[in-house]
C-alpha positions as a LaTeX table, in Angstrom:
\begin{tabular}{lrrr}
\hline
Residue & $x$ (\AA) & $y$ (\AA) & $z$ (\AA) \\
\hline
Met1 & 7.06 & $-6.66$ & $-14.54$ \\
Leu2 & 3.26 & $-6.54$ & $-14.07$ \\
Arg3 & 0.98 & $-4.24$ & $-16.02$ \\
Leu4 & $-2.80$ & $-3.96$ & $-15.97$ \\
Glu5 & $-4.39$ & $-2.31$ & $-19.00$ \\
Gly6 & $-8.01$ & $-1.22$ & $-18.94$ \\
Ile7 & $-9.15$ & $-3.95$ & $-16.54$ \\
Thr8 & $-12.90$ & $-4.06$ & $-15.93$ \\
Lys9 & $-14.95$ & $-6.53$ & $-13.93$ \\
Ala10 & $-18.74$ & $-6.69$ & $-13.96$ \\
Tyr11 & $-20.97$ & $-8.76$ & $-11.72$ \\
His12 & $-24.29$ & $-8.63$ & $-13.57$ \\
Arg13 & $-25.12$ & $-4.90$ & $-13.45$ \\
His14 & $-22.47$ & $-4.00$ & $-10.86$ \\
Gln15 & $-19.16$ & $-2.67$ & $-12.16$ \\
Ala16 & $-16.52$ & $-3.67$ & $-9.58$ \\
Leu17 & $-13.63$ & $-2.33$ & $-11.67$ \\
Arg18 & $-13.73$ & 0.32 & $-14.37$ \\
Gly19 & $-10.73$ & 0.56 & $-16.69$ \\
Leu20 & $-7.97$ & $-0.02$ & $-14.13$ \\
Thr21 & $-4.53$ & 0.67 & $-15.63$ \\
Cys22 & $-1.37$ & 0.50 & $-13.52$ \\
Ser23 & 2.09 & $-1.10$ & $-13.26$ \\
Val24 & 4.09 & $-2.83$ & $-10.53$ \\
Glu25 & 7.84 & $-3.37$ & $-10.78$ \\
Lys26 & 10.34 & $-5.56$ & $-8.95$ \\
Gly27 & 11.57 & $-3.85$ & $-5.80$ \\
Gln28 & 8.28 & $-1.97$ & $-5.32$ \\
Ile29 & 5.87 & $-2.37$ & $-2.42$ \\
Val30 & 2.60 & $-0.95$ & $-3.72$ \\
Gly31 & $-0.18$ & $-0.08$ & $-1.30$ \\
Leu32 & $-3.69$ & $-0.74$ & $-2.61$ \\
Leu33 & $-6.18$ & 1.55 & $-0.88$ \\
Gly34 & $-9.89$ & 2.21 & $-1.05$ \\
Thr35 & $-13.06$ & 2.14 & 1.00 \\
Asn36 & $-15.13$ & $-1.05$ & 1.30 \\
Gly37 & $-16.52$ & $-1.92$ & $-2.12$ \\
Ala38 & $-13.91$ & 0.12 & $-4.00$ \\
Gly39 & $-12.66$ & $-2.95$ & $-5.91$ \\
Lys40 & $-9.49$ & $-3.84$ & $-4.00$ \\
Ser41 & $-10.28$ & $-7.52$ & $-3.45$ \\
Thr42 & $-11.55$ & $-7.90$ & $-7.01$ \\
Ala43 & $-8.33$ & $-6.39$ & $-8.36$ \\
Met44 & $-6.17$ & $-8.68$ & $-6.22$ \\
Asn45 & $-8.16$ & $-11.78$ & $-7.19$ \\
Ile46 & $-7.77$ & $-10.89$ & $-10.87$ \\
Ile47 & $-4.03$ & $-10.31$ & $-10.49$ \\
Ala48 & $-3.68$ & $-13.64$ & $-8.65$ \\
Gly49 & $-5.57$ & $-15.49$ & $-11.39$ \\
Tyr50 & $-8.58$ & $-16.38$ & $-9.21$ \\
Leu51 & $-10.92$ & $-14.27$ & $-11.35$ \\
Ala52 & $-10.95$ & $-13.42$ & $-15.04$ \\
Pro53 & $-11.51$ & $-9.77$ & $-15.99$ \\
Thr54 & $-14.55$ & $-8.85$ & $-18.05$ \\
Ser55 & $-12.29$ & $-6.85$ & $-20.35$ \\
Gly56 & $-8.75$ & $-5.53$ & $-20.52$ \\
Arg57 & $-5.53$ & $-7.46$ & $-20.24$ \\
Ile58 & $-2.76$ & $-8.31$ & $-17.80$ \\
Leu59 & 0.84 & $-8.30$ & $-19.01$ \\
Trp60 & 3.74 & $-10.08$ & $-17.33$ \\
Asp61 & 7.09 & $-8.88$ & $-18.67$ \\
Gly62 & 5.20 & $-7.67$ & $-21.74$ \\
Glu63 & 3.45 & $-11.00$ & $-22.38$ \\
Asp64 & $-0.30$ & $-11.50$ & $-22.05$ \\
Val65 & $-0.89$ & $-13.79$ & $-19.05$ \\
Arg66 & $-3.62$ & $-15.64$ & $-20.95$ \\
Arg67 & $-0.91$ & $-17.04$ & $-23.17$ \\
Leu68 & 1.44 & $-17.73$ & $-20.26$ \\
Gly69 & $-1.13$ & $-19.72$ & $-18.26$ \\
Gly70 & 0.49 & $-21.73$ & $-15.46$ \\
Ala71 & 3.88 & $-20.10$ & $-16.04$ \\
Tyr72 & 2.37 & $-16.82$ & $-14.81$ \\
Leu73 & 0.51 & $-18.36$ & $-11.88$ \\
Ser74 & 3.74 & $-19.90$ & $-10.61$ \\
Glu75 & 5.19 & $-16.37$ & $-10.35$ \\
Val76 & 2.38 & $-15.13$ & $-8.08$ \\
Gly77 & 1.93 & $-15.77$ & $-4.37$ \\
Phe78 & $-1.44$ & $-14.70$ & $-2.98$ \\
Met79 & $-2.57$ & $-14.33$ & 0.62 \\
Pro80 & $-6.30$ & $-13.47$ & 0.84 \\
Glu81 & $-7.69$ & $-11.75$ & 3.92 \\
Thr82 & $-8.85$ & $-15.14$ & 5.26 \\
Pro83 & $-6.12$ & $-17.66$ & 4.35 \\
Pro84 & $-7.49$ & $-20.92$ & 2.87 \\
Leu85 & $-6.39$ & $-23.52$ & 5.41 \\
Tyr86 & $-7.60$ & $-27.09$ & 5.95 \\
Pro87 & $-8.46$ & $-27.25$ & 9.68 \\
Glu88 & $-7.63$ & $-30.96$ & 10.05 \\
Leu89 & $-4.10$ & $-30.60$ & 8.61 \\
Thr90 & $-1.09$ & $-29.61$ & 10.64 \\
Val91 & 0.90 & $-26.56$ & 9.58 \\
Arg92 & 3.53 & $-28.84$ & 8.07 \\
Glu93 & 0.93 & $-30.89$ & 6.18 \\
Gln94 & $-0.81$ & $-27.75$ & 4.93 \\
Leu95 & 2.43 & $-26.37$ & 3.50 \\
Glu96 & 3.43 & $-29.77$ & 2.08 \\
Tyr97 & 0.09 & $-29.91$ & 0.29 \\
Val98 & 0.62 & $-26.48$ & $-1.25$ \\
Cys99 & 4.19 & $-27.43$ & $-2.19$ \\
Gly100 & 2.68 & $-30.27$ & $-4.19$ \\
Leu101 & 0.27 & $-27.91$ & $-5.92$ \\
Arg102 & 3.18 & $-25.60$ & $-6.72$ \\
Arg103 & 5.22 & $-28.55$ & $-8.00$ \\
Ile104 & 8.08 & $-28.16$ & $-5.57$ \\
Arg105 & 10.40 & $-31.17$ & $-5.79$ \\
Arg106 & 9.84 & $-33.67$ & $-2.98$ \\
Asn107 & 13.49 & $-33.70$ & $-1.91$ \\
Lys108 & 13.41 & $-29.90$ & $-1.47$ \\
Arg109 & 10.08 & $-29.54$ & 0.36 \\
Ala110 & 11.20 & $-30.19$ & 3.93 \\
Ala111 & 13.97 & $-27.58$ & 3.85 \\
His112 & 11.75 & $-25.11$ & 2.01 \\
Ile113 & 8.93 & $-25.49$ & 4.55 \\
Arg114 & 11.31 & $-25.18$ & 7.48 \\
Ala115 & 12.80 & $-21.97$ & 6.06 \\
Leu116 & 9.37 & $-20.42$ & 5.47 \\
Cys117 & 8.14 & $-21.37$ & 8.94 \\
Glu118 & 11.19 & $-19.78$ & 10.51 \\
Met119 & 10.78 & $-16.69$ & 8.35 \\
Thr120 & 7.15 & $-16.27$ & 9.44 \\
Asp121 & 7.74 & $-17.35$ & 13.07 \\
Val122 & 5.55 & $-20.47$ & 13.03 \\
Ala123 & 8.35 & $-23.05$ & 13.34 \\
Asp124 & 7.18 & $-23.97$ & 16.84 \\
Arg125 & 3.64 & $-24.64$ & 15.53 \\
Met126 & 4.54 & $-26.92$ & 12.60 \\
Asn127 & 3.00 & $-30.04$ & 14.14 \\
Met128 & $-0.19$ & $-28.37$ & 15.34 \\
Pro129 & $-3.46$ & $-28.63$ & 13.37 \\
Thr130 & $-4.36$ & $-25.29$ & 11.81 \\
Arg131 & $-7.79$ & $-25.29$ & 13.53 \\
Ser132 & $-6.05$ & $-24.93$ & 16.90 \\
Leu133 & $-4.13$ & $-21.81$ & 15.88 \\
Ser134 & $-5.06$ & $-18.29$ & 16.88 \\
Lys135 & $-6.08$ & $-15.90$ & 14.10 \\
Gly136 & $-2.66$ & $-14.28$ & 14.21 \\
Tyr137 & $-0.87$ & $-17.59$ & 13.67 \\
Lys138 & $-3.29$ & $-18.51$ & 10.89 \\
Gln139 & $-2.32$ & $-15.24$ & 9.20 \\
Arg140 & 1.34 & $-16.22$ & 9.50 \\
Val141 & 0.70 & $-19.66$ & 8.01 \\
Gly142 & $-1.21$ & $-17.95$ & 5.19 \\
Leu143 & 1.80 & $-15.75$ & 4.53 \\
Ala144 & 4.16 & $-18.74$ & 4.54 \\
Gln145 & 1.79 & $-20.44$ & 2.11 \\
Ala146 & 1.88 & $-17.43$ & $-0.23$ \\
Leu147 & 5.69 & $-17.52$ & $-0.27$ \\
Ile148 & 5.98 & $-21.15$ & $-1.34$ \\
Gly149 & 8.07 & $-21.43$ & $-4.48$ \\
Asn150 & 9.61 & $-17.96$ & $-3.99$ \\
Pro151 & 7.17 & $-16.15$ & $-6.32$ \\
Ser152 & 8.26 & $-12.94$ & $-8.03$ \\
Leu153 & 4.98 & $-11.15$ & $-7.26$ \\
Ile154 & 3.45 & $-11.33$ & $-3.78$ \\
Val155 & $-0.14$ & $-10.14$ & $-3.25$ \\
Leu156 & $-1.17$ & $-9.61$ & 0.38 \\
Asp157 & $-4.70$ & $-8.76$ & 1.51 \\
Glu158 & $-4.73$ & $-7.44$ & 5.10 \\
Pro159 & $-1.67$ & $-9.50$ & 6.14 \\
Thr160 & $-1.50$ & $-8.12$ & 9.70 \\
Ser161 & $-5.18$ & $-8.65$ & 10.52 \\
Gly162 & $-5.51$ & $-10.30$ & 13.92 \\
Leu163 & $-1.84$ & $-9.95$ & 14.88 \\
Asp164 & $-0.69$ & $-8.49$ & 18.17 \\
Pro165 & 1.53 & $-5.35$ & 18.10 \\
Glu166 & 4.77 & $-7.34$ & 18.32 \\
Gln167 & 3.70 & $-9.63$ & 15.48 \\
Ile168 & 2.64 & $-6.64$ & 13.38 \\
Val169 & 6.10 & $-5.09$ & 13.69 \\
Ser170 & 7.68 & $-8.43$ & 12.72 \\
Ile171 & 5.46 & $-8.96$ & 9.65 \\
Arg172 & 5.95 & $-5.39$ & 8.46 \\
Ser173 & 9.69 & $-5.89$ & 8.68 \\
Leu174 & 9.38 & $-9.12$ & 6.68 \\
Ile175 & 7.30 & $-7.36$ & 4.01 \\
Arg176 & 9.97 & $-4.67$ & 3.66 \\
Glu177 & 12.59 & $-7.40$ & 3.29 \\
Leu178 & 10.51 & $-9.17$ & 0.63 \\
Gly179 & 10.09 & $-5.89$ & $-1.22$ \\
Arg180 & 13.82 & $-5.73$ & $-1.94$ \\
Asp181 & 13.80 & $-8.71$ & $-4.32$ \\
His182 & 10.12 & $-9.08$ & $-5.20$ \\
Ala183 & 7.18 & $-7.00$ & $-6.34$ \\
Val184 & 4.65 & $-6.71$ & $-3.50$ \\
Ile185 & 1.03 & $-5.53$ & $-3.60$ \\
Leu186 & $-0.31$ & $-4.84$ & $-0.13$ \\
Ser187 & $-3.88$ & $-3.99$ & 0.83 \\
Ser188 & $-4.64$ & $-2.73$ & 4.32 \\
His189 & $-7.21$ & $-0.58$ & 6.08 \\
Ile190 & $-4.47$ & 0.62 & 8.42 \\
Leu191 & $-3.26$ & 3.76 & 6.67 \\
Ser192 & $-0.24$ & 4.10 & 8.96 \\
Glu193 & 0.84 & 0.61 & 7.86 \\
Ile194 & 0.63 & 1.56 & 4.18 \\
Glu195 & 2.51 & 4.81 & 4.83 \\
Asp196 & 5.18 & 2.95 & 6.82 \\
Val197 & 5.77 & 0.04 & 4.42 \\
Cys198 & 4.82 & 1.04 & 0.87 \\
Ser199 & 6.92 & 2.91 & $-1.67$ \\
Ser200 & 3.97 & 3.82 & $-3.90$ \\
Leu201 & 0.16 & 3.81 & $-3.82$ \\
Ile202 & $-2.84$ & 2.87 & $-5.93$ \\
Ile203 & $-6.04$ & 4.42 & $-4.56$ \\
Leu204 & $-9.36$ & 3.10 & $-5.85$ \\
Arg205 & $-12.71$ & 4.84 & $-5.65$ \\
Arg206 & $-15.84$ & 2.96 & $-6.76$ \\
Gly207 & $-13.84$ & 0.73 & $-9.09$ \\
Glu208 & $-11.85$ & 3.52 & $-10.69$ \\
Met209 & $-8.33$ & 4.72 & $-10.06$ \\
Ala210 & $-8.48$ & 7.89 & $-7.98$ \\
Ala211 & $-4.69$ & 8.29 & $-7.71$ \\
Cys212 & $-1.44$ & 6.45 & $-8.41$ \\
Gly213 & 2.18 & 7.17 & $-7.51$ \\
Thr214 & 4.27 & 7.95 & $-4.47$ \\
Leu215 & 2.68 & 9.81 & $-1.57$ \\
Gln216 & 4.59 & 12.94 & $-2.56$ \\
Glu217 & 3.47 & 12.68 & $-6.20$ \\
Ile218 & $-0.17$ & 12.21 & $-5.23$ \\
Ala219 & 0.09 & 15.08 & $-2.76$ \\
Ala220 & 1.43 & 17.35 & $-5.50$ \\
Gln221 & $-1.51$ & 16.45 & $-7.76$ \\
His222 & $-4.41$ & 16.33 & $-5.32$ \\
Arg223 & $-3.55$ & 18.00 & $-2.05$ \\
Thr224 & $-3.70$ & 21.67 & $-1.19$ \\
Gly225 & $-0.13$ & 22.90 & $-0.75$ \\
Glu226 & 0.65 & 23.91 & 2.81 \\
Tyr227 & 3.70 & 25.85 & 3.99 \\
Arg228 & 4.95 & 26.80 & 7.44 \\
Val229 & 6.36 & 30.30 & 7.35 \\
Arg230 & 8.30 & 31.83 & 10.26 \\
Val231 & 8.54 & 35.62 & 10.12 \\
Arg232 & 9.30 & 38.68 & 12.20 \\
Ala233 & 6.89 & 41.47 & 11.38 \\
Arg234 & 4.27 & 43.83 & 12.77 \\
Gly235 & 0.59 & 44.26 & 12.01 \\
Glu236 & $-1.67$ & 42.46 & 9.54 \\
Arg237 & 0.26 & 43.49 & 6.44 \\
Val238 & 2.14 & 40.17 & 6.21 \\
Cys239 & $-1.00$ & 38.05 & 6.23 \\
Glu240 & $-2.65$ & 40.35 & 3.70 \\
Ser241 & 0.36 & 40.17 & 1.36 \\
Leu242 & 0.50 & 36.38 & 1.52 \\
Ala243 & $-3.27$ & 36.03 & 1.09 \\
Ala244 & $-3.09$ & 38.22 & $-2.01$ \\
Leu245 & $-0.78$ & 35.77 & $-3.81$ \\
Glu246 & $-2.42$ & 33.96 & $-6.73$ \\
Gly247 & $-3.40$ & 30.46 & $-5.67$ \\
Val248 & $-3.30$ & 31.12 & $-1.92$ \\
Ser249 & $-6.56$ & 30.05 & $-0.26$ \\
Gly250 & $-5.80$ & 31.01 & 3.32 \\
Val251 & $-3.26$ & 32.22 & 5.88 \\
Thr252 & $-3.62$ & 31.00 & 9.48 \\
Pro253 & $-1.51$ & 31.80 & 12.57 \\
Leu254 & 0.20 & 28.79 & 14.19 \\
Pro255 & 1.51 & 28.42 & 17.75 \\
Ala256 & 4.91 & 30.12 & 17.92 \\
Arg257 & 7.87 & 27.80 & 18.30 \\
Glu258 & 10.57 & 30.46 & 18.67 \\
Ser259 & 10.54 & 33.58 & 20.82 \\
Gly260 & 10.23 & 36.80 & 18.83 \\
Trp261 & 9.02 & 35.05 & 15.66 \\
Glu262 & 5.54 & 34.31 & 14.32 \\
Asp263 & 4.57 & 31.08 & 12.57 \\
Leu264 & 1.96 & 31.10 & 9.80 \\
Leu265 & 0.27 & 28.32 & 7.82 \\
Val266 & $-0.12$ & 29.24 & 4.16 \\
Cys267 & $-2.58$ & 27.06 & 2.20 \\
Ala268 & $-2.43$ & 27.17 & $-1.58$ \\
Gln269 & $-3.85$ & 25.37 & $-4.59$ \\
Gln270 & $-0.52$ & 25.55 & $-6.41$ \\
Asp271 & 3.20 & 25.86 & $-5.73$ \\
Val272 & 3.76 & 29.34 & $-4.29$ \\
Ala273 & 7.06 & 28.69 & $-2.48$ \\
Gly274 & 8.95 & 30.94 & $-4.90$ \\
Gln275 & 6.54 & 33.84 & $-4.43$ \\
Ile276 & 6.38 & 33.87 & $-0.63$ \\
Pro277 & 9.84 & 35.45 & 0.04 \\
Gln278 & 9.12 & 38.27 & $-2.40$ \\
Ala279 & 5.74 & 38.98 & $-0.80$ \\
Leu280 & 7.29 & 39.06 & 2.66 \\
Leu281 & 10.06 & 41.38 & 1.53 \\
Ala282 & 7.51 & 43.76 & 0.03 \\
Ala283 & 5.60 & 43.70 & 3.33 \\
Gly284 & 8.73 & 44.61 & 5.28 \\
Ala285 & 8.91 & 41.24 & 7.05 \\
Gln286 & 12.00 & 39.21 & 7.88 \\
Leu287 & 11.79 & 35.56 & 6.78 \\
Arg288 & 13.43 & 32.97 & 9.00 \\
Met289 & 11.92 & 29.71 & 7.75 \\
Leu290 & 9.83 & 28.48 & 4.82 \\
Cys291 & 9.08 & 24.77 & 4.56 \\
Pro292 & 6.31 & 22.71 & 2.98 \\
Met293 & 4.18 & 20.74 & 5.42 \\
Glu294 & 4.61 & 17.00 & 4.92 \\
Ala295 & 1.79 & 15.16 & 3.19 \\
Glu296 & $-0.30$ & 12.92 & 5.42 \\
Leu297 & $-1.88$ & 9.84 & 3.85 \\
Glu298 & $-5.05$ & 10.02 & 5.93 \\
Glu299 & $-5.72$ & 13.60 & 4.82 \\
Leu300 & $-5.06$ & 12.76 & 1.17 \\
Phe301 & $-7.19$ & 9.63 & 1.30 \\
Met302 & $-10.19$ & 11.46 & 2.78 \\
Lys303 & $-9.81$ & 14.29 & 0.28 \\
Leu304 & $-9.79$ & 11.86 & $-2.66$ \\
Met305 & $-12.85$ & 10.02 & $-1.37$ \\
Gln306 & $-14.71$ & 13.32 & $-0.95$ \\
Glu307 & $-13.76$ & 14.45 & $-4.44$ \\
Gly308 & $-15.59$ & 11.43 & $-5.82$ \\
Gly309 & $-18.82$ & 12.61 & $-4.26$ \\
\hline
\end{tabular}
């Protein structure tokens, strides 16, 4: 659906993006991660058509968006971190105005606005001026605004900022629902939110792509492999045998979870799952459990940022 090829963006001498290449498909919710200044907002503004890249190209279904023009922009719904709302307009008037910009037929606007307000839980605020809304409700109106015209690609920058816990759960559920029939790009500083909602990740570091793929794929490429091993054995021979395996960087005892058995954490720079049983057998140990430790996004993210110096 959407493909970025070698996208760069320069502000005078500052390179905000450096050769960004990635793809987003229908049915994907892609988490866009990075520290402040990594290029996330620049990338989203370029995808939404608010900024032009310095070089590179954006393809929509294989067609250069520069040739598609307005046809591409009508397929994109964008919610920036601070939604652009006119304070003197009511919620209904704000959405009617955007419907006009999006060329929604007049006889369809009322029903469309009502459906979006119900979807984003602002139906009871439709006749209130946007200046009187709390930040959380402004975020909801911004989301409703981004969904006008049922765009195929939805770009959301910090959509749950300012929401209370109940609202956050509701908006996350809505984003998952949208991800079934749309392509969604979601930026958030809340790593647990990205891990909970997104099916794949794009991690930026100083304008460059540090990693791309599912959490498991990125973990396999960038994260030290970790395995929990449960054994019955005596002495230090087991730890020595495991530590001697090629690629193993450390063996650490863990709190025992089962009487009569010892738990060990094996850290490795490569996949050693196939070698561990043989090493234990040679050490005279009985293996009860061998399982990889699940990847944690926070650990991966910090590791990738540190790798960039």
